[in-house]
């Protein structure tokens, strides 16, 4: 019986009895993907053995939520219908010890067994089996980890694509004549890297056929339920606009096909401008959808868990990496456009010289310069059929006005691959950060449009990414300051009350665990400050489905259920703290949603 609630533990006060259970509350750093429900029902005069919290409330969550009733130790537990209130000591000869894990049923402790090694159990449903394997819960810890890996691989793929630009190189041949060629060694390395990243995405694509999703029908009434039918999951994934076909499109080998099939052909035919135009168009044709695909994946992760990586520093790093990738893309486009301007200059210079028969094709249009250095094997790419004595087009002080591409002349003609990659990234980072303040474009239409793009992207990235980084840093500093003030007040109070060292240590430990789970925020105070109608609606939305899973509440009307939901209270237990002691009356019903309890 799967549920999709909980962030921590809550207590519900209802008449003489109390119910404690977990509800999905707000975004916190510790994500509970799925939970175990441990049910204790008893009258106010019954007695129980000690119940101790055995695991930290900030421990990693387990795999599923299951409703458990003891059906082996007591006759009353095995009866059909509403459970009868009775003591757990009804069978004094066979009182078992139990442990409950968040995400599993109660597990009996056998002699000498290691409680840490217990594995959560899950009811096997035949409908959760499909042709691609068993259906997975999107809230499970393993799926969340894989989604993070997939998001990182998508970011790596975004950084790899602009590297194809630098495989197109300009070489200076004998006599100073420039020619264009494809650096096949570097292109092969980039192709292999891109293929490996796409192969990882194929695994992600296959995983989507096994991942349960929230059906739209369940969102009409309630907070949404997962669809576990394998055929429905596959159909939904294939028919979704952002599903199967979108995932296939972003891993299509378009850059590989362009570089290995079309670029060498166009270089042989002396169609240099067409080569550069196709490079830019095909790059943007697939790169922009890939950016949107990564954004959709990140938003989907945030929708399921409330966050992506769970720490502010990860958010800081992601925004910084996104800014660097934008600079990398801008620098790559700048490099290609600069190469196109050099080719234009060479053609114009040749037209002015009546005896010129210029060809920009090297002696071989595919060169192995990257694999065989020129100082050892000579220059296999520099023998132009007709050469110009002095390449004025590669002279910054020449008659041709390059505008914003002037710094690229030394980069385009450089034999250093590191310079060709790092300098355009630096140029893009510099101009995006300064909003293109240093740009001085010519009247060339494409150059002016590129300059406008840099200015707009600089404003947008600064507003979104740099703004997010500032917010992250402010949140970190504010939380640290709040935590320090809280600890100082607690230490002052404990000294004033002269608490012994043992109690002080337990108090500090509890404060640390509660801060880790709640982030220093009093969620119950937020809810209590709301108007009564809004407060009841929120609590009903969060806990009604969980309450309805309890057989005791099956036949209650909506008014009583609303009152039950309205009495939710938060409880957090640290490790080795006792929840109930033997001999005490049972006044509460506990749903252990995070951590481990020993009975």
JSON list of N, CA and C in Angstrom, two decimals, residues 209-238:
[
{"chain": "A", "resi": 209, "resn": "UNK", "atom": "N", "xyz": [11.04, 3.99, -19.39]},
{"chain": "A", "resi": 209, "resn": "UNK", "atom": "CA", "xyz": [9.99, 3.01, -19.63]},
{"chain": "A", "resi": 209, "resn": "UNK", "atom": "C", "xyz": [9.65, 2.23, -18.37]},
{"chain": "A", "resi": 210, "resn": "UNK", "atom": "N", "xyz": [10.45, 2.35, -17.33]},
{"chain": "A", "resi": 210, "resn": "UNK", "atom": "CA", "xyz": [10.22, 1.62, -16.08]},
{"chain": "A", "resi": 210, "resn": "UNK", "atom": "C", "xyz": [9.85, 2.54, -14.92]},
{"chain": "A", "resi": 211, "resn": "UNK", "atom": "N", "xyz": [9.69, 3.82, -15.20]},
{"chain": "A", "resi": 211, "resn": "UNK", "atom": "CA", "xyz": [9.50, 4.80, -14.13]},
{"chain": "A", "resi": 211, "resn": "UNK", "atom": "C", "xyz": [8.03, 5.17, -14.01]},
{"chain": "A", "resi": 212, "resn": "UNK", "atom": "N", "xyz": [7.47, 4.96, -12.82]},
{"chain": "A", "resi": 212, "resn": "UNK", "atom": "CA", "xyz": [6.08, 5.34, -12.57]},
{"chain": "A", "resi": 212, "resn": "UNK", "atom": "C", "xyz": [5.92, 6.86, -12.65]},
{"chain": "A", "resi": 213, "resn": "UNK", "atom": "N", "xyz": [4.73, 7.28, -13.02]},
{"chain": "A", "resi": 213, "resn": "UNK", "atom": "CA", "xyz": [4.47, 8.71, -13.15]},
{"chain": "A", "resi": 213, "resn": "UNK", "atom": "C", "xyz": [3.14, 9.04, -12.48]},
{"chain": "A", "resi": 214, "resn": "UNK", "atom": "N", "xyz": [2.93, 10.32, -12.19]},
{"chain": "A", "resi": 214, "resn": "UNK", "atom": "CA", "xyz": [1.69, 10.78, -11.56]},
{"chain": "A", "resi": 214, "resn": "UNK", "atom": "C", "xyz": [0.66, 11.01, -12.65]},
{"chain": "A", "resi": 215, "resn": "UNK", "atom": "N", "xyz": [-0.43, 10.27, -12.59]},
{"chain": "A", "resi": 215, "resn": "UNK", "atom": "CA", "xyz": [-1.47, 10.38, -13.61]},
{"chain": "A", "resi": 215, "resn": "UNK", "atom": "C", "xyz": [-2.24, 11.68, -13.44]},
{"chain": "A", "resi": 216, "resn": "UNK", "atom": "N", "xyz": [-2.66, 12.26, -14.55]},
{"chain": "A", "resi": 216, "resn": "UNK", "atom": "CA", "xyz": [-3.41, 13.51, -14.51]},
{"chain": "A", "resi": 216, "resn": "UNK", "atom": "C", "xyz": [-4.77, 13.32, -13.86]},
{"chain": "A", "resi": 217, "resn": "UNK", "atom": "N", "xyz": [-5.37, 12.14, -14.03]},
{"chain": "A", "resi": 217, "resn": "UNK", "atom": "CA", "xyz": [-6.69, 11.91, -13.46]},
{"chain": "A", "resi": 217, "resn": "UNK", "atom": "C", "xyz": [-6.65, 12.01, -11.94]},
{"chain": "A", "resi": 218, "resn": "UNK", "atom": "N", "xyz": [-5.55, 11.55, -11.32]},
{"chain": "A", "resi": 218, "resn": "UNK", "atom": "CA", "xyz": [-5.47, 11.58, -9.87]},
{"chain": "A", "resi": 218, "resn": "UNK", "atom": "C", "xyz": [-5.24, 12.99, -9.33]},
{"chain": "A", "resi": 219, "resn": "UNK", "atom": "N", "xyz": [-4.87, 13.92, -10.19]},
{"chain": "A", "resi": 219, "resn": "UNK", "atom": "CA", "xyz": [-4.65, 15.29, -9.75]},
{"chain": "A", "resi": 219, "resn": "UNK", "atom": "C", "xyz": [-5.94, 16.09, -9.64]},
{"chain": "A", "resi": 220, "resn": "UNK", "atom": "N", "xyz": [-7.04, 15.56, -10.19]},
{"chain": "A", "resi": 220, "resn": "UNK", "atom": "CA", "xyz": [-8.31, 16.27, -10.12]},
{"chain": "A", "resi": 220, "resn": "UNK", "atom": "C", "xyz": [-8.79, 16.34, -8.68]},
{"chain": "A", "resi": 221, "resn": "UNK", "atom": "N", "xyz": [-8.74, 15.20, -8.00]},
{"chain": "A", "resi": 221, "resn": "UNK", "atom": "CA", "xyz": [-9.11, 15.14, -6.59]},
{"chain": "A", "resi": 221, "resn": "UNK", "atom": "C", "xyz": [-7.94, 14.52, -5.85]},
{"chain": "A", "resi": 222, "resn": "UNK", "atom": "N", "xyz": [-7.37, 15.25, -4.91]},
{"chain": "A", "resi": 222, "resn": "UNK", "atom": "CA", "xyz": [-6.24, 14.74, -4.17]},
{"chain": "A", "resi": 222, "resn": "UNK", "atom": "C", "xyz": [-4.94, 15.34, -4.68]},
{"chain": "A", "resi": 223, "resn": "UNK", "atom": "N", "xyz": [-3.84, 14.80, -4.16]},
{"chain": "A", "resi": 223, "resn": "UNK", "atom": "CA", "xyz": [-2.53, 15.35, -4.50]},
{"chain": "A", "resi": 223, "resn": "UNK", "atom": "C", "xyz": [-1.80, 14.51, -5.53]},
{"chain": "A", "resi": 224, "resn": "UNK", "atom": "N", "xyz": [-2.45, 13.58, -6.18]},
{"chain": "A", "resi": 224, "resn": "UNK", "atom": "CA", "xyz": [-1.81, 12.82, -7.24]},
{"chain": "A", "resi": 224, "resn": "UNK", "atom": "C", "xyz": [-1.35, 11.45, -6.78]},
{"chain": "A", "resi": 225, "resn": "UNK", "atom": "N", "xyz": [-1.55, 10.46, -7.65]},
{"chain": "A", "resi": 225, "resn": "UNK", "atom": "CA", "xyz": [-1.12, 9.09, -7.35]},
{"chain": "A", "resi": 225, "resn": "UNK", "atom": "C", "xyz": [-0.28, 8.57, -8.51]},
{"chain": "A", "resi": 226, "resn": "UNK", "atom": "N", "xyz": [0.63, 7.68, -8.17]},
{"chain": "A", "resi": 226, "resn": "UNK", "atom": "CA", "xyz": [1.53, 7.12, -9.17]},
{"chain": "A", "resi": 226, "resn": "UNK", "atom": "C", "xyz": [0.83, 6.04, -9.99]},
{"chain": "A", "resi": 227, "resn": "UNK", "atom": "N", "xyz": [1.13, 6.03, -11.27]},
{"chain": "A", "resi": 227, "resn": "UNK", "atom": "CA", "xyz": [0.63, 4.99, -12.18]},
{"chain": "A", "resi": 227, "resn": "UNK", "atom": "C", "xyz": [1.69, 3.90, -12.27]},
{"chain": "A", "resi": 228, "resn": "UNK", "atom": "N", "xyz": [1.29, 2.65, -11.91]},
{"chain": "A", "resi": 228, "resn": "UNK", "atom": "CA", "xyz": [2.24, 1.54, -11.84]},
{"chain": "A", "resi": 228, "resn": "UNK", "atom": "C", "xyz": [2.07, 0.54, -12.98]},
{"chain": "A", "resi": 229, "resn": "UNK", "atom": "N", "xyz": [1.09, 0.76, -13.84]},
{"chain": "A", "resi": 229, "resn": "UNK", "atom": "CA", "xyz": [0.88, -0.17, -14.94]},
{"chain": "A", "resi": 229, "resn": "UNK", "atom": "C", "xyz": [1.95, 0.02, -16.00]},
{"chain": "A", "resi": 230, "resn": "UNK", "atom": "N", "xyz": [2.64, -1.07, -16.36]},
{"chain": "A", "resi": 230, "resn": "UNK", "atom": "CA", "xyz": [3.78, -0.98, -17.28]},
{"chain": "A", "resi": 230, "resn": "UNK", "atom": "C", "xyz": [3.35, -0.48, -18.66]},
{"chain": "A", "resi": 231, "resn": "UNK", "atom": "N", "xyz": [2.21, -0.97, -19.15]},
{"chain": "A", "resi": 231, "resn": "UNK", "atom": "CA", "xyz": [1.77, -0.55, -20.48]},
{"chain": "A", "resi": 231, "resn": "UNK", "atom": "C", "xyz": [1.38, 0.93, -20.48]},
{"chain": "A", "resi": 232, "resn": "UNK", "atom": "N", "xyz": [0.71, 1.38, -19.43]},
{"chain": "A", "resi": 232, "resn": "UNK", "atom": "CA", "xyz": [0.33, 2.79, -19.35]},
{"chain": "A", "resi": 232, "resn": "UNK", "atom": "C", "xyz": [1.57, 3.69, -19.26]},
{"chain": "A", "resi": 233, "resn": "UNK", "atom": "N", "xyz": [2.59, 3.24, -18.54]},
{"chain": "A", "resi": 233, "resn": "UNK", "atom": "CA", "xyz": [3.83, 4.02, -18.42]},
{"chain": "A", "resi": 233, "resn": "UNK", "atom": "C", "xyz": [4.52, 4.16, -19.77]},
{"chain": "A", "resi": 234, "resn": "UNK", "atom": "N", "xyz": [4.63, 3.05, -20.50]},
{"chain": "A", "resi": 234, "resn": "UNK", "atom": "CA", "xyz": [5.28, 3.09, -21.82]},
{"chain": "A", "resi": 234, "resn": "UNK", "atom": "C", "xyz": [4.49, 3.97, -22.79]},
{"chain": "A", "resi": 235, "resn": "UNK", "atom": "N", "xyz": [3.16, 3.85, -22.76]},
{"chain": "A", "resi": 235, "resn": "UNK", "atom": "CA", "xyz": [2.34, 4.65, -23.66]},
{"chain": "A", "resi": 235, "resn": "UNK", "atom": "C", "xyz": [2.46, 6.14, -23.33]},
{"chain": "A", "resi": 236, "resn": "UNK", "atom": "N", "xyz": [2.46, 6.46, -22.05]},
{"chain": "A", "resi": 236, "resn": "UNK", "atom": "CA", "xyz": [2.58, 7.86, -21.64]},
{"chain": "A", "resi": 236, "resn": "UNK", "atom": "C", "xyz": [3.93, 8.44, -22.04]},
{"chain": "A", "resi": 237, "resn": "UNK", "atom": "N", "xyz": [4.98, 7.66, -21.92]},
{"chain": "A", "resi": 237, "resn": "UNK", "atom": "CA", "xyz": [6.32, 8.15, -22.26]},
{"chain": "A", "resi": 237, "resn": "UNK", "atom": "C", "xyz": [6.47, 8.37, -23.76]},
{"chain": "A", "resi": 238, "resn": "UNK", "atom": "N", "xyz": [5.90, 7.48, -24.57]},
{"chain": "A", "resi": 238, "resn": "UNK", "atom": "CA", "xyz": [6.03, 7.61, -26.02]},
{"chain": "A", "resi": 238, "resn": "UNK", "atom": "C", "xyz": [5.17, 8.76, -26.54]}
]
